[in-house]
Coordinates of C-alpha atoms in Angstrom, one line a residue:
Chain A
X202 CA 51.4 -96.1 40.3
X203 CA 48.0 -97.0 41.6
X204 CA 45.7 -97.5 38.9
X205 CA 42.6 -95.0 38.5
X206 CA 39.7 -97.6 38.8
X207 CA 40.1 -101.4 40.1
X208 CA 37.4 -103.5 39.5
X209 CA 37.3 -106.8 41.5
X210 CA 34.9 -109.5 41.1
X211 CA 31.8 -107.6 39.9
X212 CA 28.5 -109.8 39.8
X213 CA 25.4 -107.6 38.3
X214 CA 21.8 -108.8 38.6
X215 CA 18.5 -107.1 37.2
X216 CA 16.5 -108.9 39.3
X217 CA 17.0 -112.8 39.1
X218 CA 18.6 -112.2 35.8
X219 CA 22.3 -112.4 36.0
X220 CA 24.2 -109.4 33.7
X221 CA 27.6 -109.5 34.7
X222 CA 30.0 -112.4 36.1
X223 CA 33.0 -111.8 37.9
X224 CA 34.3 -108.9 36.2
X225 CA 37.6 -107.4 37.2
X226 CA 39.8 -105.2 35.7
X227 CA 41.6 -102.3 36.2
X228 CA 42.2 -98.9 33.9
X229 CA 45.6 -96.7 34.4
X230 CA 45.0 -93.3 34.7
X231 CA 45.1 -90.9 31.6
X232 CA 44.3 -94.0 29.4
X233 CA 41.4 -94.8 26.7
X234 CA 39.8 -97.7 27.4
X235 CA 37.6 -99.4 25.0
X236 CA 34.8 -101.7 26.0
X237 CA 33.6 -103.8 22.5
X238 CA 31.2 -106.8 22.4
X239 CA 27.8 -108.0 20.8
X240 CA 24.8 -106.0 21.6
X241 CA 23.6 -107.3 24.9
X242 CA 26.8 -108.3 26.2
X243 CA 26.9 -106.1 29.4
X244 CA 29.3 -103.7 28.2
X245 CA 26.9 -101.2 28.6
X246 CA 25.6 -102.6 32.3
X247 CA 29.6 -102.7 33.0
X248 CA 30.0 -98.6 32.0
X249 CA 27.2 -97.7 34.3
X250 CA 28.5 -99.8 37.3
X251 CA 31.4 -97.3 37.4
X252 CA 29.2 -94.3 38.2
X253 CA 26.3 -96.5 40.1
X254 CA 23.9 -94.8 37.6
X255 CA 22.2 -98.3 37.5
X256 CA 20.9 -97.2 40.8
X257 CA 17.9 -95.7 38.8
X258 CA 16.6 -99.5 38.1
X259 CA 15.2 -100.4 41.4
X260 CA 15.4 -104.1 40.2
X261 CA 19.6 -104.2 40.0
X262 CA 21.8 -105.4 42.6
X263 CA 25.6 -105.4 42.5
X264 CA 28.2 -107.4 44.2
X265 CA 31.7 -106.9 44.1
X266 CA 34.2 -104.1 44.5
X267 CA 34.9 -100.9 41.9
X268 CA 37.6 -98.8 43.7
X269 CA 38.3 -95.0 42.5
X270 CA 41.3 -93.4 43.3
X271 CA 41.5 -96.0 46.1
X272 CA 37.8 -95.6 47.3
X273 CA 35.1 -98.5 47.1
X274 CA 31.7 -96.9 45.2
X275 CA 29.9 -99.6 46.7
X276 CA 30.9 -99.0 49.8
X277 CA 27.8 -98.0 52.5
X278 CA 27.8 -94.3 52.9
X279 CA 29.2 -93.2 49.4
X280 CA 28.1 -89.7 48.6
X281 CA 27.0 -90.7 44.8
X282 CA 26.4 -87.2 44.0
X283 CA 30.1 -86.7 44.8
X284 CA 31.0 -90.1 43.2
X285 CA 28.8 -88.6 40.1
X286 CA 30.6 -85.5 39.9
X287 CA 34.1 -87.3 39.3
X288 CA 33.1 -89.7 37.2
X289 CA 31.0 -87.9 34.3
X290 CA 28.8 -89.4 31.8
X291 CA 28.3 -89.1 28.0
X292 CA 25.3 -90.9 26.7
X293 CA 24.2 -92.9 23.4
X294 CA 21.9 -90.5 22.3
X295 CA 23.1 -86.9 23.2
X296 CA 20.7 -85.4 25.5
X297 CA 20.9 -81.6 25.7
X298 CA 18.4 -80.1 28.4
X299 CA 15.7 -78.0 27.5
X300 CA 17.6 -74.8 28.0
X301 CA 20.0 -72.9 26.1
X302 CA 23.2 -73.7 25.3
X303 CA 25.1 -71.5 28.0
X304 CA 22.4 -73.3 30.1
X305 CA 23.2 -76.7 29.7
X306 CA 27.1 -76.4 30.4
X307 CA 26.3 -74.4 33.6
X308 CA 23.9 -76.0 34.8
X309 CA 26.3 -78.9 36.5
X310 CA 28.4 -75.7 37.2
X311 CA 25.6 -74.2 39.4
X312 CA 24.5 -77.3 40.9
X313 CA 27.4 -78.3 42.0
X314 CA 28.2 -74.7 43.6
X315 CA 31.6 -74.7 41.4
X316 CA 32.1 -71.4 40.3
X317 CA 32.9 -68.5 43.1
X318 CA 31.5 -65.6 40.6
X319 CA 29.6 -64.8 37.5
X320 CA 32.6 -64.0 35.5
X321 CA 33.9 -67.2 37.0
X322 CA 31.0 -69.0 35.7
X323 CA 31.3 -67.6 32.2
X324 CA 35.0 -68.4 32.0
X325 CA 33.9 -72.1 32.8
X326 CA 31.3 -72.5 30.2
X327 CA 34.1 -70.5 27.8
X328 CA 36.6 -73.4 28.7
X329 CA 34.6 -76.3 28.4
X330 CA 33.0 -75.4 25.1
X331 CA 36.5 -74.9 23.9
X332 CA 37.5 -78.1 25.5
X333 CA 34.7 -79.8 23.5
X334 CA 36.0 -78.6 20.3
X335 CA 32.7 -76.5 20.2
X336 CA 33.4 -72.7 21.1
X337 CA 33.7 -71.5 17.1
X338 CA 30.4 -72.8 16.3
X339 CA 28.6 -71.7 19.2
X340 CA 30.1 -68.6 21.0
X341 CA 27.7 -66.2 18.7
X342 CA 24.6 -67.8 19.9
X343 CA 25.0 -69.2 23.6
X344 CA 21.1 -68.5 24.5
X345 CA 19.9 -69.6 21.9
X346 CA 18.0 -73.6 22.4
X347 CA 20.4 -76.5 23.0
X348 CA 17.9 -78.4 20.5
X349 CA 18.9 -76.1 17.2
X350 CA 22.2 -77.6 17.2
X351 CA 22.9 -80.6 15.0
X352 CA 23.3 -84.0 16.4
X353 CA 27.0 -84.0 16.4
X354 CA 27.3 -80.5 18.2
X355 CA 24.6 -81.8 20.8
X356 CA 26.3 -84.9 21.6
X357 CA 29.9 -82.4 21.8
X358 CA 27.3 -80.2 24.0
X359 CA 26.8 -83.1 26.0
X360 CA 30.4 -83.9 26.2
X361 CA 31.4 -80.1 27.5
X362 CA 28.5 -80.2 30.3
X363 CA 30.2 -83.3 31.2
X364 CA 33.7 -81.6 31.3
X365 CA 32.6 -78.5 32.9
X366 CA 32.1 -80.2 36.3
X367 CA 36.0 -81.1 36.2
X368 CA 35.5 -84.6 36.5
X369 CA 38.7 -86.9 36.8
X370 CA 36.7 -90.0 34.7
X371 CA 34.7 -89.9 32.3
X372 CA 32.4 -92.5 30.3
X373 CA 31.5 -92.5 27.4
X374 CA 28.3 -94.7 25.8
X375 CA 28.4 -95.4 22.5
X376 CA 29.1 -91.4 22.0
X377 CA 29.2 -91.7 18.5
X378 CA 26.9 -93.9 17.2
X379 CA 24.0 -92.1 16.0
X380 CA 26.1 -89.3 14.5
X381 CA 27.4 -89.9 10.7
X382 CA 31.6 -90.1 10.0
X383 CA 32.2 -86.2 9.9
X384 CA 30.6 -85.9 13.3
X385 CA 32.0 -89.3 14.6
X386 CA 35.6 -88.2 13.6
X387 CA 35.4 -85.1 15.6
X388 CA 34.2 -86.9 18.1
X389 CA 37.2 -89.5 18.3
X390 CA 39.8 -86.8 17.6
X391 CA 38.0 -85.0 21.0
X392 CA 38.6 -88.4 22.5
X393 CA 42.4 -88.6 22.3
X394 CA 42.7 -84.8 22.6
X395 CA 40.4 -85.4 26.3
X396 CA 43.2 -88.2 27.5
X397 CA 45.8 -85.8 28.2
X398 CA 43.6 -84.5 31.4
X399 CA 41.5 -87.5 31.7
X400 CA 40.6 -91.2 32.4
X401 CA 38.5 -92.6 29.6
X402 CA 35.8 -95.0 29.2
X403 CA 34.3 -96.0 26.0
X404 CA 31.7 -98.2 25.0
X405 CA 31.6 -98.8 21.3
X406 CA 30.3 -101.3 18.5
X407 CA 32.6 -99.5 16.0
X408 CA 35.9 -101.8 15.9
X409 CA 37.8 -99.4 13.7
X410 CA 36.8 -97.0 16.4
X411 CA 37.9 -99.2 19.0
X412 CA 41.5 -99.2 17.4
X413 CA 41.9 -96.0 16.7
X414 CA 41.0 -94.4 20.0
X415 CA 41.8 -96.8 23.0
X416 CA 45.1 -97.5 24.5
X417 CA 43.3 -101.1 25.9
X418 CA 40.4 -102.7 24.9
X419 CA 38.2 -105.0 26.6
X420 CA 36.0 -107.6 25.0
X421 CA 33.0 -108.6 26.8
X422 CA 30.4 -111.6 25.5
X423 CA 27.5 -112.5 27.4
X424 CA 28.1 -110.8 30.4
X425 CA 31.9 -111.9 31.1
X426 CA 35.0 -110.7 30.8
X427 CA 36.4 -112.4 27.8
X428 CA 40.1 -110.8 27.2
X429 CA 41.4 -107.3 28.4
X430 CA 44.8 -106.3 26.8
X431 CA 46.6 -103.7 25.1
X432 CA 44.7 -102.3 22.0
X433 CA 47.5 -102.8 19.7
X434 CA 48.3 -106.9 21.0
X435 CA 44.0 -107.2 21.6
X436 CA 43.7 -106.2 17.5
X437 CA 46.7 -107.8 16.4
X438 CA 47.3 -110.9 18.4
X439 CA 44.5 -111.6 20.9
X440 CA 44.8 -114.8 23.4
X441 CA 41.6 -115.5 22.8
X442 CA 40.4 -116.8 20.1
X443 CA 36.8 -115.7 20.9
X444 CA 38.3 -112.0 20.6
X445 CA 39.8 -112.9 17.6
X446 CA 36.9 -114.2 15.9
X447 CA 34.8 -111.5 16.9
X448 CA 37.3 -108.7 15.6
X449 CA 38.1 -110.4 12.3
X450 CA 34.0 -110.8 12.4
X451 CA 33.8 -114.2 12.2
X452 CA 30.4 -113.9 14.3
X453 CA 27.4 -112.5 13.0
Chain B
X290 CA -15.7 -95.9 6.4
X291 CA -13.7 -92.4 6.4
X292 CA -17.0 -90.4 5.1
X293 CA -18.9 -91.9 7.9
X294 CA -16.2 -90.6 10.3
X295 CA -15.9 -87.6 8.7
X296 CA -20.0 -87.3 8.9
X297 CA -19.5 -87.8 12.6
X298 CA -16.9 -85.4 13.1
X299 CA -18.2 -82.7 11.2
X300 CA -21.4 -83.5 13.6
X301 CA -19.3 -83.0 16.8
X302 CA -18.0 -79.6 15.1
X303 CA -21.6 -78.4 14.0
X304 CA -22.7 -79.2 17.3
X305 CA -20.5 -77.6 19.4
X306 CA -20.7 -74.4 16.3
X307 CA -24.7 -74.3 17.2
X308 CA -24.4 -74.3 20.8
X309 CA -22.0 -71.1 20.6
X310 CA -23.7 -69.6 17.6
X311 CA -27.3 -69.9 19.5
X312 CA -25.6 -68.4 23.0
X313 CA -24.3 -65.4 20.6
X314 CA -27.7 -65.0 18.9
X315 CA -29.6 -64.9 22.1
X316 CA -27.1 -63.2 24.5
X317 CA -25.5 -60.3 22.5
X318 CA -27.9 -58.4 21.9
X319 CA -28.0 -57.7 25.9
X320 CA -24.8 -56.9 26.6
X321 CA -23.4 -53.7 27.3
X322 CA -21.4 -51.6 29.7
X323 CA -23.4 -51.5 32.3
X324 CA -24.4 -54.8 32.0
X325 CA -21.1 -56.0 32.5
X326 CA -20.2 -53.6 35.7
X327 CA -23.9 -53.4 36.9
X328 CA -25.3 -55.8 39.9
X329 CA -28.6 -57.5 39.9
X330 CA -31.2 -55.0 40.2
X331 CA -34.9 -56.2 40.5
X332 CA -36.6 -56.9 37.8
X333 CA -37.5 -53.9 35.1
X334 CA -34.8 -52.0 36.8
X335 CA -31.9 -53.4 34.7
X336 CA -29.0 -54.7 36.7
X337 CA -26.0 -56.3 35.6
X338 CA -23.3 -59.2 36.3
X339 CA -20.5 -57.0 37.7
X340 CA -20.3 -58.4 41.1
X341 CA -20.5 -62.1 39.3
X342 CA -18.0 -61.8 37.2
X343 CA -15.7 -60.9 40.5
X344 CA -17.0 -63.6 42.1
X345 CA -16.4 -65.9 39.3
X346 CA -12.8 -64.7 39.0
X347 CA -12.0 -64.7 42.7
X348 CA -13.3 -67.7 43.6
X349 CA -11.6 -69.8 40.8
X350 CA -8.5 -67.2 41.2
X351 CA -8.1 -68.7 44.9
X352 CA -8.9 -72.8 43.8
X353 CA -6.0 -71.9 41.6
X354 CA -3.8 -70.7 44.0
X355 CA -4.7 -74.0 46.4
X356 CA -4.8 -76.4 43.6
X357 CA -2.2 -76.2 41.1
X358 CA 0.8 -76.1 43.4
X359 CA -1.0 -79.0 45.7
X360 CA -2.3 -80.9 42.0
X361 CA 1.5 -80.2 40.5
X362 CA 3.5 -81.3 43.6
X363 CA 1.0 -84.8 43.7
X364 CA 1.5 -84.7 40.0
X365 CA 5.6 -85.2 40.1
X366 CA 5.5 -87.5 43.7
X367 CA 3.3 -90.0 41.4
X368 CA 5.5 -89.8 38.2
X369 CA 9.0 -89.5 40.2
X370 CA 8.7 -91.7 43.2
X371 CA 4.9 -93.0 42.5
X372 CA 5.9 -96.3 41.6
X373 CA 5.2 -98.6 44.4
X374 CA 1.5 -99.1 46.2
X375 CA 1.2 -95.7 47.9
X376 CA 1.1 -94.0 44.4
X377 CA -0.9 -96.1 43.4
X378 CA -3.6 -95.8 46.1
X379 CA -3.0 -92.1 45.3
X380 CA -3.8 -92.5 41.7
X381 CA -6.8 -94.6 42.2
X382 CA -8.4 -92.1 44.5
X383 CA -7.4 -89.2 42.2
X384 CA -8.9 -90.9 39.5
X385 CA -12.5 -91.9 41.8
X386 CA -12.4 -87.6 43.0
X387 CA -12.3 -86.9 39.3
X388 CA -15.4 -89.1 38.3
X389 CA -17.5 -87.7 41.5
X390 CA -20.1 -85.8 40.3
X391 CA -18.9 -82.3 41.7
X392 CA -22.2 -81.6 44.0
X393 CA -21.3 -84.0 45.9
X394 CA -17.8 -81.8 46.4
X395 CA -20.3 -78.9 47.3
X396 CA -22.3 -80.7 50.0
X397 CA -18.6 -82.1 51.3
X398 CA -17.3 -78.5 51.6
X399 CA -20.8 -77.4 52.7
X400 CA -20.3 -80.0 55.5
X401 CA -16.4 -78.9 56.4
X402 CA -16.5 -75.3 56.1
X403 CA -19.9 -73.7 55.9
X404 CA -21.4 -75.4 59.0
X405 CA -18.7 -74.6 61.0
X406 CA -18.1 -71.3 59.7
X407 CA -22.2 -70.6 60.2
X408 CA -22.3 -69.4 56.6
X409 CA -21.8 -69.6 52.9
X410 CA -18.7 -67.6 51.6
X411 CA -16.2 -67.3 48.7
X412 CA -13.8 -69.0 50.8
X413 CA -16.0 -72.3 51.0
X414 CA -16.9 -71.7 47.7
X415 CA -13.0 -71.3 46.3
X416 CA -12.2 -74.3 48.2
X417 CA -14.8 -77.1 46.8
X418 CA -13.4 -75.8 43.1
X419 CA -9.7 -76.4 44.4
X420 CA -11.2 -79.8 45.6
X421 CA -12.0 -80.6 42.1
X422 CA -8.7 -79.2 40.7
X423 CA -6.3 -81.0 42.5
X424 CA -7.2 -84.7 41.1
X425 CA -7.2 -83.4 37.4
X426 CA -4.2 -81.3 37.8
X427 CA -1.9 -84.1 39.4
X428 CA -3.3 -86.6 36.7
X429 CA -2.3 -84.5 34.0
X430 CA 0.8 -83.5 35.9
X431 CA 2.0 -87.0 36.1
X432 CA 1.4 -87.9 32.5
X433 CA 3.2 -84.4 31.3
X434 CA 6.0 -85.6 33.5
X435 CA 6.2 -89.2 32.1
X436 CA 6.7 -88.0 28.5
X437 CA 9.8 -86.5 29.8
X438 CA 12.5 -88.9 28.0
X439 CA 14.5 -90.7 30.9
X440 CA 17.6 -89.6 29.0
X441 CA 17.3 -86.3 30.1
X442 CA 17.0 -87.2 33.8
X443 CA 20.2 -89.7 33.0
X444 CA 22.0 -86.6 31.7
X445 CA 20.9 -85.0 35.0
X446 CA 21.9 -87.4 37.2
X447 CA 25.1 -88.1 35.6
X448 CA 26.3 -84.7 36.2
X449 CA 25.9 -85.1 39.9
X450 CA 22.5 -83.7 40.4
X451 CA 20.7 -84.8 43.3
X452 CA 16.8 -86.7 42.9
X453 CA 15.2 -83.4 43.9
X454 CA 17.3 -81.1 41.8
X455 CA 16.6 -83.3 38.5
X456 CA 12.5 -83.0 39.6
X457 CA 13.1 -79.5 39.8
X458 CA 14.7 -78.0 37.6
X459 CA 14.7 -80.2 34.6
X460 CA 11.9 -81.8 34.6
X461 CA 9.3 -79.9 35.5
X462 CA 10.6 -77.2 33.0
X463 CA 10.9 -79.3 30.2
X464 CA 7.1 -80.5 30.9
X465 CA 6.1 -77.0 31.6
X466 CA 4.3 -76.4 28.3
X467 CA 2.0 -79.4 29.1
X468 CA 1.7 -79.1 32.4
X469 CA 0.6 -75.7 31.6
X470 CA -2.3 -76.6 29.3
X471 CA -3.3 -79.2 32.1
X472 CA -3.8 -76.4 34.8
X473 CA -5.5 -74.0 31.9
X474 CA -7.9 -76.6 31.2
X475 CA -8.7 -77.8 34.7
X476 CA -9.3 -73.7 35.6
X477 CA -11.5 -73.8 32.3
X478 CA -13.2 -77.0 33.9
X479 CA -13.8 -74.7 37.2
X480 CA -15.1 -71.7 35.9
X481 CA -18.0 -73.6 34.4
X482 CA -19.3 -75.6 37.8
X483 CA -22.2 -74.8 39.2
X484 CA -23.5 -77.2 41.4
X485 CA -20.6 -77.0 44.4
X486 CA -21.4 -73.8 44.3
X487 CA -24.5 -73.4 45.0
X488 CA -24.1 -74.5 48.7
X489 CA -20.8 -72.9 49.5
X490 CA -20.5 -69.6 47.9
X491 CA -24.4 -69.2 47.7
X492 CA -24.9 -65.8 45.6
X493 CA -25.5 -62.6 46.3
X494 CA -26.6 -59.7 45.2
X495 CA -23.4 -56.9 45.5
X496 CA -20.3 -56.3 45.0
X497 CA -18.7 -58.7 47.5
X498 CA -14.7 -58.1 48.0
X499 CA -14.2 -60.4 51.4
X500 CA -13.8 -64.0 50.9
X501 CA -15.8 -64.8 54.3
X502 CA -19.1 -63.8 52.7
X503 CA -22.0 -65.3 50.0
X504 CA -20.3 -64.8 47.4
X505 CA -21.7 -64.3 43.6
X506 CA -20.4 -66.1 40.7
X507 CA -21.7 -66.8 37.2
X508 CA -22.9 -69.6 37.0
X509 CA -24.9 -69.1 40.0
X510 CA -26.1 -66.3 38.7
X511 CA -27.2 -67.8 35.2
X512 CA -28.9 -70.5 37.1
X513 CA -31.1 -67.7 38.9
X514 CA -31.8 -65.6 35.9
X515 CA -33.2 -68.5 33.9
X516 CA -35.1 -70.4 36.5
X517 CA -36.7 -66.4 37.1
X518 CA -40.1 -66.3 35.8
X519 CA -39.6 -63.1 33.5
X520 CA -38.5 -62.7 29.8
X521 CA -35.7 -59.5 31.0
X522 CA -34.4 -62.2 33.4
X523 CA -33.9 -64.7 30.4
X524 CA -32.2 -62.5 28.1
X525 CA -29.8 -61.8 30.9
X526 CA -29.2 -65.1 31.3
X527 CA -28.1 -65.5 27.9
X528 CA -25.7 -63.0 27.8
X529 CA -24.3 -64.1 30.6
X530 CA -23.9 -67.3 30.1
X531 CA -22.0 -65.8 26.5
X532 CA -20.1 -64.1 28.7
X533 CA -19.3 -67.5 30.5
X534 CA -18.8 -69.9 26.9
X535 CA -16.6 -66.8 25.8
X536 CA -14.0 -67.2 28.7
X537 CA -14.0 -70.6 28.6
X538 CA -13.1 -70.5 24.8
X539 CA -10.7 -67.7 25.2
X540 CA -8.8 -70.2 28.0
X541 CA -8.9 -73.6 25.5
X542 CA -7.3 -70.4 22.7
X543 CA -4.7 -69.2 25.5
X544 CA -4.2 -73.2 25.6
X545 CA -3.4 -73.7 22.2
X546 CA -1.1 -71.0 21.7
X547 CA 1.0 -71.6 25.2
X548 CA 1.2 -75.3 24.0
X549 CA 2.7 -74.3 20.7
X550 CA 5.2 -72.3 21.7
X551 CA 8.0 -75.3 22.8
X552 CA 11.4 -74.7 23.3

């Protein structure tokens, strides 16, 4: 089967400043992936190639190819609103919108044009809250402010907004590390729950987090590639013995 | 080193306590109803400030209604797109329009629309107060917008919102509150100019609904009353210019308790 993303030679630059070198790898459809590596290391950089939000920085350039579902990103022409829409996004810090909580889950709904009727619309925000493990705790006060929820629910907020635009990918930055281990364990349960119906990408410094979600890991260090493999073989029995060293935290 | 800034501040305070407190003193004794609904009448006749107050209200009504969509929409082209040398030419002139005296606005509108138009009117005189809006408005705007944490736009973006759509409708709601007190304040700033006045809406002495005709406004009309020889003509003045100080407070209040209220 054709793998979901294929990443093929992928140079980043901010500026003169060179991020990324030669990166290529490719995810499996329906998988966890786990990107780990030293703060700084372009994991981070990597994760937002795959949904060109680095188009933002006016200062970044990218070579390379990342292919979707057989389709080049880069490619001239790409509708990245489309491109956006398929590939979803869950941030570092969760970042509701200043609306309420029905709000914030519809509002990719409604600009996207998704939904053919209000009841529609309603039964969308219903599923994705329920999809983010989230419904219970907030079906009794959907217009009330995104911001009276607690930082876990906000960042599983964040997570349904993403899921209520049906994406087919979706990345995931660090999702979990401002929350404490109650909130975080939700969060990685949500995770492996997500993979039946999705691709996953996650960025994450947590190694034990690494291991328990992902069905591959990559380890990145200063920008390249360093080893991609199977979670299990990757935490076990790297190649490298950079990886190996970093997991068993032989670096700083 | 805190007493003496505490001296100074409670100096600021008392300051700005005397100026109201002497207005209130000196003004409130003359006002009544049919001071407030009354036009000027000549002098031992009574007469009022009616037809000034409408001015007053209509003409910075309209300079509202030209400058704080034209002030906001500048406002989120500098902070959205603004980055490269055509916001900042925009910002540089903004800020030189807001540090022009605001005569200098009057005899600008007086040159552009009441010499063509053969006269002074509300219309001119609405227009040099927009003139003076727009720069402060867009300023403030743009530094509401800028507070905005770049997250949120991400979060936007990410969802497969177009440039426009993240301006829009996240944005500019979540800076609403500020952007808010900006415009309140700038309208505050309006109601109390004089000077462009004076050669675009003139004065005069009716009730004066059509925006193509002299049109009265307070100011004006507290610059008349106290440069008028007679002691009735300075108690007048007083009152109204409490009438004035009172709105203006009232606004800054408003202000406060719009800019508390976040979501």
């Amino acid at each position: 089967m054709e793998n979901k993303i294929r990443v093929s030679n992928l140079n980043f630059f901010y500026g003169k400043a060179q991020a990324l070198y030669d990166i290529s790898l490719e995810v499996p459809e329906r998988e966890v992936i786990a990107f780990i590596g030293p703060s700084g290391c372009g994991k981070s950089t990597f994760l937002r190639t795959l949904n060109r939000m680095n188009d933002t920085i006016p200062i970044a350039r990218v070579a390379g190819d990342v292919i979707i579902d057989g389709e080049n990103i880069y490619a001239p022409g790409t509708d990245v609103v489309a491109l956006r829409r398929k590939v979803g996004m869950v941030f570092q810090k969760s970042n509701p919108f200043p609306k309420s909580i029905f709000e914030n889950v519809a509002y990719g709904i409604r600009i996207n044009g998704i939904h053919t009727s209000k009841t529609d619309l309603n039964e969308r925000v219903e599923k994705a809250l329920h999809d983010a493990a989230l419904w219970n705790e907030v079906k009794d006060r959907l217009n009330t402010s995104a911001f009276g929820l607690s930082g876990g629910q906000q960042q599983r907020l964040c997570i349904a907004r993403a899921l209520a635009v049906q994406p087919e990918v979706i990345l995931m930055d660090e999702p979990a590390s401002a929350l404490d281990p109650i909130a975080t364990q939700k969060i990685e349960e949500l995770v492996v729950e997500l993979k039946r119906d999705y691709t996953i990408v996650i960025v994450t410094h947590n190694m034990h987090q690494a291991s328990r979600v992902s069905d591959r890991t990559a380890f990145f260090m200063l920008g390249k590639l360093i080893e991609y493999n199977k979670t299990e073989k990757m935490f076990q029995n790297p190649d490298d013995r950079m990886t190996e060293d970093y997991i068993t935290g032989r670096f700083g | 080193m805190t007493s003496l800034t505490a001296i100074c501040a409670a100096f600021v305070t008392g300051l700005l306590l005397l100026i109201i407190g002497y207005i209130a003193i000196r003004g409130f004794s003359s006002i009544n109803f049919q001071f407030l609904t009354d036009t000027p009448k000549p002098v031992g006749e009574g007469g009022g400030i009616g037809n000034s107050i409408l001015g007053s209200a209509m003409m910075t009504l309209l300079a509202a209604v030209i400058g704080l969509p034209v002030g906001i929409a500048a406002g989120v082209y500098l902070a959205e797109y603004g980055r490269n040398w055509y916001g900042n030419t925009i910002r540089f002139v903004a800020d030189t329009l807001i540090g022009i005296p605001s005569i200098i606005i009057g005899i600008f509108i007086y040159t552009l629309v009441v010499l063509p138009m053969g006269r002074q009117s509300g219309l001119a005189g609405g227009l040099a107060l927009a003139v003076i809006m727009i720069p402060i408005v867009a300023r403030t705007t743009e530094e509401m917008i800028k507070l905005v944490p770049s997250s949120m736009r991400e979060g936007a973006l990410a969802l497969g919102a177009p440039q426009w759509r993240v301006s829009w409708n996240i944005v500019l709601p979540a800076a609403a509150s500020g952007i808010a007190t900006g415009a309140m304040l700038a309208i505050a700033r309006v109601t109390g100019e004089t000077a462009p006045l004076l050669f675009t809406a003139l004065n005069s002495r009716f009730y004066n609904y059509y925006l193509d005709q002299p049109m009265s406004s307070l100011t004006v009309q507290i610059f008349n009353y106290a440069t008028g020889p007679f002691e009735v003509e300075h108690a007048m003045a007083w009152a109204a210019t409490l009438i004035l100080v009172g709105t203006i407070l009232i606004i800054n209040v408003l202000v406060r308790t719009v800019t508390k209220r976040r979501y």
